[in-house]
XYZ file of C-alpha atoms in Angstrom:
241
model
C -27.605 -15.900 17.694
C -30.539 -17.553 15.688
C -33.620 -16.071 15.387
C -36.810 -17.299 17.314
C -38.934 -17.313 14.210
C -38.635 -16.530 10.637
C -41.052 -16.137 8.059
C -39.629 -15.960 4.412
C -41.620 -14.875 1.513
C -44.702 -16.707 2.622
C -47.548 -17.028 -0.221
C -50.684 -18.729 -0.234
C -52.966 -19.018 -3.364
C -56.410 -18.868 -3.623
C -57.632 -22.629 -4.130
C -60.111 -21.585 -6.483
C -59.513 -18.425 -8.581
C -63.088 -16.562 -9.188
C -64.159 -13.155 -10.642
C -64.645 -11.866 -6.814
C -61.101 -12.098 -5.918
C -59.035 -9.075 -7.287
C -55.957 -10.863 -7.035
C -54.781 -14.517 -7.010
C -53.399 -15.129 -3.812
C -54.685 -14.536 -0.218
C -51.528 -13.326 0.863
C -47.968 -13.184 -0.573
C -44.110 -12.500 0.177
C -44.933 -12.232 3.878
C -41.368 -11.825 5.298
C -40.848 -11.356 9.037
C -38.440 -12.241 11.776
C -39.093 -12.731 15.518
C -35.440 -12.168 17.306
C -36.453 -12.762 20.638
C -39.591 -13.249 22.909
C -42.079 -10.508 21.673
C -45.853 -9.617 21.738
C -47.179 -9.178 18.531
C -50.918 -8.017 17.349
C -51.689 -9.285 14.054
C -54.109 -6.630 12.403
C -56.197 -5.860 9.632
C -59.514 -6.252 8.168
C -61.218 -9.352 7.315
C -60.113 -11.339 4.587
C -56.372 -10.783 4.589
C -55.213 -14.135 5.438
C -54.260 -13.516 9.257
C -56.065 -16.553 10.375
C -54.657 -18.468 7.689
C -51.220 -17.198 8.235
C -51.409 -18.380 11.846
C -52.560 -21.957 10.972
C -49.346 -22.054 8.454
C -47.083 -21.198 11.058
C -48.697 -23.922 13.297
C -48.328 -26.529 10.048
C -52.131 -27.084 9.832
C -52.258 -25.585 6.384
C -49.654 -25.471 3.491
C -48.139 -22.578 1.720
C -47.459 -22.583 -1.742
C -44.364 -21.094 -1.565
C -41.811 -19.726 0.973
C -40.336 -20.884 4.085
C -40.665 -20.871 8.009
C -37.802 -21.351 10.160
C -37.701 -22.054 14.094
C -34.459 -21.396 15.705
C -32.811 -21.766 12.432
C -34.718 -25.257 11.516
C -37.045 -25.377 8.623
C -40.112 -27.196 8.650
C -38.852 -29.796 6.919
C -36.080 -30.495 9.734
C -38.487 -30.680 12.521
C -41.035 -33.572 13.176
C -44.643 -32.110 12.964
C -45.532 -33.057 16.695
C -42.239 -31.580 17.944
C -42.957 -28.410 15.765
C -46.571 -28.191 17.521
C -45.343 -28.572 20.898
C -43.034 -25.317 20.450
C -45.665 -23.351 18.625
C -49.117 -23.971 19.617
C -52.288 -22.565 17.868
C -55.461 -21.577 19.795
C -58.552 -21.107 17.257
C -61.354 -18.278 17.504
C -63.928 -21.263 17.692
C -62.727 -23.539 20.124
C -63.029 -27.484 19.932
C -63.758 -29.549 23.238
C -62.768 -33.109 22.626
C -65.345 -35.582 23.419
C -65.398 -36.645 27.535
C -64.583 -34.490 30.428
C -62.860 -31.568 31.279
C -60.485 -33.694 32.767
C -60.291 -35.835 29.577
C -59.715 -32.406 27.487
C -56.496 -31.071 29.873
C -54.942 -34.468 30.113
C -54.981 -34.763 26.096
C -51.644 -32.787 25.801
C -49.823 -35.213 28.194
C -51.332 -38.322 26.584
C -50.467 -37.106 23.080
C -46.889 -36.404 24.237
C -46.254 -39.398 26.515
C -45.926 -37.084 29.595
C -46.931 -37.179 33.154
C -49.978 -34.519 33.446
C -48.941 -31.712 35.410
C -52.157 -31.291 37.661
C -50.600 -28.604 39.433
C -50.056 -26.554 36.568
C -53.338 -27.086 35.168
C -55.289 -26.084 38.310
C -53.097 -22.963 38.322
C -53.933 -22.085 34.833
C -57.360 -22.693 35.191
C -57.575 -20.463 38.047
C -55.759 -17.772 36.280
C -58.790 -18.011 33.324
C -61.072 -17.593 36.178
C -62.469 -21.391 35.642
C -61.372 -22.534 38.952
C -64.733 -23.501 40.174
C -65.602 -25.845 37.198
C -65.688 -29.538 38.431
C -63.087 -31.572 36.151
C -65.814 -34.480 35.882
C -68.255 -32.266 33.880
C -68.934 -33.003 30.464
C -66.958 -30.054 28.356
C -69.489 -30.320 25.594
C -72.032 -28.830 28.518
C -69.793 -25.744 28.925
C -70.552 -22.406 28.017
C -68.641 -20.937 24.608
C -66.387 -18.734 26.847
C -65.568 -21.727 29.386
C -64.718 -23.798 26.396
C -62.753 -21.000 24.774
C -60.536 -20.874 28.034
C -60.068 -24.519 28.559
C -58.714 -24.756 25.097
C -56.409 -21.938 25.499
C -55.186 -23.955 28.879
C -55.077 -27.064 27.374
C -52.532 -25.735 24.874
C -50.618 -24.149 27.702
C -50.214 -27.200 29.339
C -47.526 -27.874 26.387
C -45.275 -25.072 27.629
C -44.668 -23.660 24.108
C -42.328 -21.003 23.033
C -44.651 -19.716 20.942
C -48.557 -19.001 21.001
C -50.666 -18.344 17.668
C -54.138 -16.755 18.963
C -56.831 -16.267 16.887
C -59.153 -13.498 18.600
C -59.064 -15.964 21.602
C -61.078 -13.606 23.771
C -63.788 -12.333 21.007
C -66.497 -14.205 22.968
C -65.498 -13.443 26.312
C -67.178 -11.027 28.683
C -64.847 -8.196 29.871
C -63.626 -9.981 33.178
C -62.796 -13.030 31.502
C -61.251 -11.336 28.763
C -58.853 -9.616 31.007
C -58.153 -12.768 32.988
C -56.705 -13.878 29.541
C -54.936 -10.906 28.876
C -52.975 -10.939 32.120
C -52.210 -14.530 32.404
C -50.565 -14.518 28.866
C -48.297 -10.969 29.818
C -47.407 -12.964 32.650
C -46.332 -15.847 30.876
C -44.335 -13.505 28.478
C -42.590 -11.574 31.404
C -41.805 -14.907 33.445
C -41.269 -17.594 30.976
C -40.473 -15.755 28.155
C -43.388 -17.012 26.065
C -43.878 -15.181 22.583
C -47.413 -14.479 21.078
C -48.644 -13.665 17.822
C -52.310 -12.474 18.335
C -54.823 -11.846 15.975
C -57.412 -9.101 17.281
C -59.566 -6.604 15.719
C -59.768 -4.626 19.494
C -57.543 -1.627 19.116
C -57.415 -1.185 22.896
C -56.451 -4.774 23.507
C -53.701 -4.373 20.801
C -52.226 -1.524 22.340
C -52.436 -3.427 26.034
C -50.965 -6.742 25.163
C -48.481 -5.784 22.329
C -45.072 -4.336 21.844
C -45.007 -4.708 17.795
C -47.799 -4.630 15.372
C -48.116 -6.569 12.147
C -50.735 -5.350 9.820
C -51.891 -6.871 6.493
C -53.593 -5.148 3.733
C -54.149 -6.402 0.368
C -52.632 -9.730 1.173
C -49.280 -8.156 2.259
C -47.632 -7.019 5.242
C -47.373 -3.538 4.840
C -46.711 -2.490 8.267
C -44.226 -4.045 10.923
C -43.358 -1.794 13.536
C -43.453 -0.882 17.418
C -47.109 -0.669 18.908
C -46.437 2.959 20.538
C -44.843 4.173 16.828
C -48.255 2.617 15.029
C -50.665 4.203 17.213
C -49.014 7.554 17.553
C -48.668 7.689 13.765
C -51.977 9.577 13.029
C -51.606 8.800 9.278
C -51.695 5.153 10.021
C -54.299 5.452 12.383
C -56.600 7.018 9.801
C -55.802 4.702 6.860
C -55.730 1.383 8.302
C -58.913 -0.646 9.179
C -59.376 -3.351 11.875
């Protein structure tokens, strides 16, 4: 059986080497495999390249060496648009497209020549606590937390097999944060959706993940089960989130 996702020796160099950098690369030799649908928390202190790694996996940034394979197929073997339908990236800073909420939600179907699934969109908006919003409202007028959740729903309408989540709940209040966590856990259980979730919230990592990737000094230094990661006192004392 082919692995769902394979990362093989991924290296991303700094575009401009200077004296402030103690190493010539942002990250190097990142190797990992997702064999079947999983929930992964990507941890590590700032500056390790976690967000950039997600963007590389989404084909939004290039790598200097290495290879990414989806179900056995390299990025070179799959059309970029098809790749992004399978692997969807949701940024920490949400970007609203010009127009209304409706315009933003229908973007996915317009780009991929699909019929807009209004029923799914309304269910997802309810799941993230936004069922009260009028879809004719200008997206630019939404609060930061509302924009973040609309952006997430917009990506979920692709029905991707893998979600790349970059601190997507960092700007949300506690209730909204829980809505998002519950929805993503439900999608994993019911639709076998995998996710790689960058977070600095240890409690969230414990709650939403079954596997931890920890980056330090530009390397993937820990790849283990979540329970083992947090039960290992030495690891907990030596890592910084």
